[in-house]
Amino acid sequence: MGLPRIGIAACGGTIAATASGDGTATPRLGAADLLDAAPWLRDIADPQARTVMTKASPDITVDDAVRLHAELVAFVRDERLDGVVVTSGTDTLEEVAFTLDLLWDSDVPVVVTGAIRNASKPGTDGPANLTAAVATAASPAARGLGALLVMNDHIHAARYARKGNSGNVAAFVSPTIGPVGYLAEGVPVIPMRVSRTPRVEPPAVPVTARVALLTTFMGDDGALLPAVVADGFTGLVVAGFGGGHLPAAVAEHPAFEELLATVPVVLASRANSGEPLRATYSGFAGSETELARRGVISAGSLDAPKARVLLTLLTAAGRPPDGVRAAFRRFSALP
Ligand code: DAS
């Protein structure tokens, strides 16, 4: 039997960046360049290279991620791949990975990776991360797990992964559950098998739905809410305080009332892990029970950026309010 056929789909980011001469770096490399920098990959896989885009990841949109999904489906089909690796920038890596996780309808592993140190830096982590990602995508243990995020020899389920450090090679964490696996001497080990992320149909492109994301803060008076109304967003995600609470000035703001009457409003927690509460506090306007009574939807185990991805896909597909609520419900373990 031959080596597993693994696709490498390059999208830019630091892993594709080289020095510009003034100490900064810019994404320039394509998939074939990444493969050339890691020739040992041919010992563990039969790699197929395809450059999808060469963007700095702050510029990647949900529309880009939906189009990337379609590219990957075609890549897997055309090249009869056993697994596929996406290389992209770490700034939006968690959102790209989660979009793919929501849309992926196959047991073929899709593994997302990037780098913190660009190719011109001492100790660049790009080739090592690419190698770990290819090994994971080639592993039978990764089949059926949806999208995984591999960085620094840790394997994360896309649904839980977050960038937890701005500049350390150990940048990615899964705060609520921890990584699902790791690489030992280059071999992927996945002791924890998370349930498959509930799938969402890919919306038509271009994805024109726009979902706003606001994080509350001590003394928040809701002054930004009228801009969300005026700008015609198709939904709002609010990152509330720890248990999913908002100041009364936000909860009772006329613009918040108007948003609740017109678009889905989803409440995540700005805390780093866990789920918003459901049945612990009442008697103040921004309590979780009061907000739920007024129609606010809980993000469940999703952090705010992931809730925004899901709400964008759902509103892009024209899901009615009940459908949006049901879709988010599947991300909560709470009754
Ligand atoms: N933060 C850089 C990276 O890690 C830039 C980017 O995300 O494109 O890739």
PDB file of C-alpha atoms in Angstrom, residues 130-245:
ATOM      1  CA  LEU A 130       2.979  21.371   9.082  1.00  0.00           C
ATOM      2  CA  THR A 131       4.621  18.014   9.735  1.00  0.00           C
ATOM      3  CA  ALA A 132       2.455  17.369  12.803  1.00  0.00           C
ATOM      4  CA  ALA A 133      -0.649  18.416  10.861  1.00  0.00           C
ATOM      5  CA  VAL A 134       0.167  16.118   7.925  1.00  0.00           C
ATOM      6  CA  ALA A 135       0.819  13.210  10.302  1.00  0.00           C
ATOM      7  CA  THR A 136      -2.522  13.892  12.003  1.00  0.00           C
ATOM      8  CA  ALA A 137      -4.409  14.176   8.708  1.00  0.00           C
ATOM      9  CA  ALA A 138      -2.867  10.837   7.664  1.00  0.00           C
ATOM     10  CA  SER A 139      -3.831   9.115  10.905  1.00  0.00           C
ATOM     11  CA  PRO A 140      -6.808   6.718  11.011  1.00  0.00           C
ATOM     12  CA  ALA A 141      -7.377   8.053  14.562  1.00  0.00           C
ATOM     13  CA  ALA A 142      -8.368  11.435  13.110  1.00  0.00           C
ATOM     14  CA  ARG A 143     -11.059  10.049  10.822  1.00  0.00           C
ATOM     15  CA  GLY A 144     -14.587  11.159  11.634  1.00  0.00           C
ATOM     16  CA  LEU A 145     -13.536  13.872  14.076  1.00  0.00           C
ATOM     17  CA  GLY A 146     -14.367  16.808  11.804  1.00  0.00           C
ATOM     18  CA  ALA A 147     -11.903  19.684  11.784  1.00  0.00           C
ATOM     19  CA  LEU A 148      -8.891  19.550  14.080  1.00  0.00           C
ATOM     20  CA  LEU A 149      -6.406  22.307  14.883  1.00  0.00           C
ATOM     21  CA  VAL A 150      -2.810  21.183  15.336  1.00  0.00           C
ATOM     22  CA  MET A 151      -0.145  23.513  16.734  1.00  0.00           C
ATOM     23  CA  ASN A 152       2.923  22.894  18.874  1.00  0.00           C
ATOM     24  CA  ASP A 153       2.340  19.112  18.871  1.00  0.00           C
ATOM     25  CA  HIS A 154      -1.102  19.502  20.428  1.00  0.00           C
ATOM     26  CA  ILE A 155      -4.277  18.337  18.697  1.00  0.00           C
ATOM     27  CA  HIS A 156      -7.387  20.422  19.416  1.00  0.00           C
ATOM     28  CA  ALA A 157     -11.013  19.897  18.409  1.00  0.00           C
ATOM     29  CA  ALA A 158     -11.931  22.953  16.313  1.00  0.00           C
ATOM     30  CA  ARG A 159     -15.059  23.502  18.407  1.00  0.00           C
ATOM     31  CA  TYR A 160     -13.009  24.282  21.521  1.00  0.00           C
ATOM     32  CA  ALA A 161      -9.722  25.707  20.236  1.00  0.00           C
ATOM     33  CA  ARG A 162      -8.731  29.306  20.873  1.00  0.00           C
ATOM     34  CA  LYS A 163      -5.620  31.398  20.479  1.00  0.00           C
ATOM     35  CA  GLY A 164      -4.630  31.909  24.087  1.00  0.00           C
ATOM     36  CA  ASN A 165      -1.280  33.630  23.699  1.00  0.00           C
ATOM     37  CA  SER A 166      -0.359  36.344  21.225  1.00  0.00           C
ATOM     38  CA  GLY A 167       3.237  35.379  20.488  1.00  0.00           C
ATOM     39  CA  ASN A 168       4.274  32.078  22.040  1.00  0.00           C
ATOM     40  CA  VAL A 169       4.593  28.933  19.933  1.00  0.00           C
ATOM     41  CA  ALA A 170       2.280  27.316  22.509  1.00  0.00           C
ATOM     42  CA  ALA A 171      -0.377  29.778  21.365  1.00  0.00           C
ATOM     43  CA  PHE A 172      -3.419  27.504  21.148  1.00  0.00           C
ATOM     44  CA  VAL A 173      -5.498  26.143  23.985  1.00  0.00           C
ATOM     45  CA  SER A 174      -8.880  24.471  24.429  1.00  0.00           C
ATOM     46  CA  PRO A 175      -9.926  26.118  27.674  1.00  0.00           C
ATOM     47  CA  THR A 176     -13.069  24.139  28.473  1.00  0.00           C
ATOM     48  CA  ILE A 177     -11.856  20.609  27.764  1.00  0.00           C
ATOM     49  CA  GLY A 178      -8.141  20.748  26.947  1.00  0.00           C
ATOM     50  CA  PRO A 179      -6.550  19.321  23.780  1.00  0.00           C
ATOM     51  CA  VAL A 180      -7.970  16.046  22.506  1.00  0.00           C
ATOM     52  CA  GLY A 181      -4.560  14.667  21.671  1.00  0.00           C
ATOM     53  CA  TYR A 182      -0.873  15.210  21.063  1.00  0.00           C
ATOM     54  CA  LEU A 183       2.026  13.985  18.968  1.00  0.00           C
ATOM     55  CA  ALA A 184       4.515  11.581  20.517  1.00  0.00           C
ATOM     56  CA  GLU A 185       7.707  11.163  18.468  1.00  0.00           C
ATOM     57  CA  GLY A 186       5.744  12.438  15.495  1.00  0.00           C
ATOM     58  CA  VAL A 187       2.898   9.974  15.975  1.00  0.00           C
ATOM     59  CA  PRO A 188      -0.590  11.439  16.587  1.00  0.00           C
ATOM     60  CA  VAL A 189      -2.270  10.130  19.741  1.00  0.00           C
ATOM     61  CA  ILE A 190      -5.933  11.077  20.222  1.00  0.00           C
ATOM     62  CA  PRO A 191      -7.189   9.659  23.521  1.00  0.00           C
ATOM     63  CA  MET A 192     -10.233  11.945  23.713  1.00  0.00           C
ATOM     64  CA  ARG A 193     -12.873  11.651  20.985  1.00  0.00           C
ATOM     65  CA  VAL A 194     -15.301  14.556  21.083  1.00  0.00           C
ATOM     66  CA  SER A 195     -18.778  14.162  19.639  1.00  0.00           C
ATOM     67  CA  ARG A 196     -19.035  15.413  16.078  1.00  0.00           C
ATOM     68  CA  THR A 197     -19.965  19.081  15.738  1.00  0.00           C
ATOM     69  CA  PRO A 198     -23.572  19.385  14.506  1.00  0.00           C
ATOM     70  CA  ARG A 199     -23.384  20.112  10.801  1.00  0.00           C
ATOM     71  CA  VAL A 200     -24.693  23.238   9.051  1.00  0.00           C
ATOM     72  CA  GLU A 201     -25.474  23.435   5.327  1.00  0.00           C
ATOM     73  CA  PRO A 202     -23.006  25.649   3.425  1.00  0.00           C
ATOM     74  CA  PRO A 203     -24.701  28.935   2.528  1.00  0.00           C
ATOM     75  CA  ALA A 204     -24.567  30.328  -1.014  1.00  0.00           C
ATOM     76  CA  VAL A 205     -21.628  32.582  -1.790  1.00  0.00           C
ATOM     77  CA  PRO A 206     -21.047  35.444  -1.537  1.00  0.00           C
ATOM     78  CA  VAL A 207     -21.973  35.314   2.142  1.00  0.00           C
ATOM     79  CA  THR A 208     -23.506  38.725   2.655  1.00  0.00           C
ATOM     80  CA  ALA A 209     -24.968  38.118   6.134  1.00  0.00           C
ATOM     81  CA  ARG A 210     -23.254  40.315   8.713  1.00  0.00           C
ATOM     82  CA  VAL A 211     -23.269  39.562  12.424  1.00  0.00           C
ATOM     83  CA  ALA A 212     -22.041  42.123  14.951  1.00  0.00           C
ATOM     84  CA  LEU A 213     -20.026  41.155  18.022  1.00  0.00           C
ATOM     85  CA  LEU A 214     -20.000  43.353  21.122  1.00  0.00           C
ATOM     86  CA  THR A 215     -18.200  42.653  24.381  1.00  0.00           C
ATOM     87  CA  THR A 216     -19.721  44.212  27.466  1.00  0.00           C
ATOM     88  CA  PHE A 217     -17.640  45.923  30.150  1.00  0.00           C
ATOM     89  CA  MET A 218     -17.996  47.457  33.577  1.00  0.00           C
ATOM     90  CA  GLY A 219     -20.087  50.598  33.158  1.00  0.00           C
ATOM     91  CA  ASP A 220     -21.257  49.703  29.623  1.00  0.00           C
ATOM     92  CA  ASP A 221     -24.181  52.009  28.773  1.00  0.00           C
ATOM     93  CA  GLY A 222     -25.116  50.358  25.473  1.00  0.00           C
ATOM     94  CA  ALA A 223     -24.004  53.378  23.423  1.00  0.00           C
ATOM     95  CA  LEU A 224     -22.795  51.145  20.548  1.00  0.00           C
ATOM     96  CA  LEU A 225     -26.135  49.325  20.162  1.00  0.00           C
ATOM     97  CA  PRO A 226     -27.827  51.985  17.959  1.00  0.00           C
ATOM     98  CA  ALA A 227     -24.985  51.555  15.436  1.00  0.00           C
ATOM     99  CA  VAL A 228     -25.824  47.836  15.194  1.00  0.00           C
ATOM    100  CA  VAL A 229     -29.462  48.729  14.481  1.00  0.00           C
ATOM    101  CA  ALA A 230     -28.560  51.450  11.992  1.00  0.00           C
ATOM    102  CA  ASP A 231     -26.028  49.384  10.091  1.00  0.00           C
ATOM    103  CA  GLY A 232     -28.435  46.582   9.205  1.00  0.00           C
ATOM    104  CA  PHE A 233     -26.629  43.644  10.807  1.00  0.00           C
ATOM    105  CA  THR A 234     -28.390  40.282  10.401  1.00  0.00           C
ATOM    106  CA  GLY A 235     -27.672  39.267  13.984  1.00  0.00           C
ATOM    107  CA  LEU A 236     -25.836  40.225  17.155  1.00  0.00           C
ATOM    108  CA  VAL A 237     -23.555  38.248  19.458  1.00  0.00           C
ATOM    109  CA  VAL A 238     -22.936  39.798  22.857  1.00  0.00           C
ATOM    110  CA  ALA A 239     -20.090  38.567  25.032  1.00  0.00           C
ATOM    111  CA  GLY A 240     -21.588  39.100  28.473  1.00  0.00           C
ATOM    112  CA  PHE A 241     -19.951  38.954  31.877  1.00  0.00           C
ATOM    113  CA  GLY A 242     -18.945  35.533  33.272  1.00  0.00           C
ATOM    114  CA  GLY A 243     -22.282  33.781  33.739  1.00  0.00           C
ATOM    115  CA  GLY A 244     -23.857  35.545  30.761  1.00  0.00           C
ATOM    116  CA  HIS A 245     -24.955  38.806  32.322  1.00  0.00           C
TER     117      HIS A 245
END
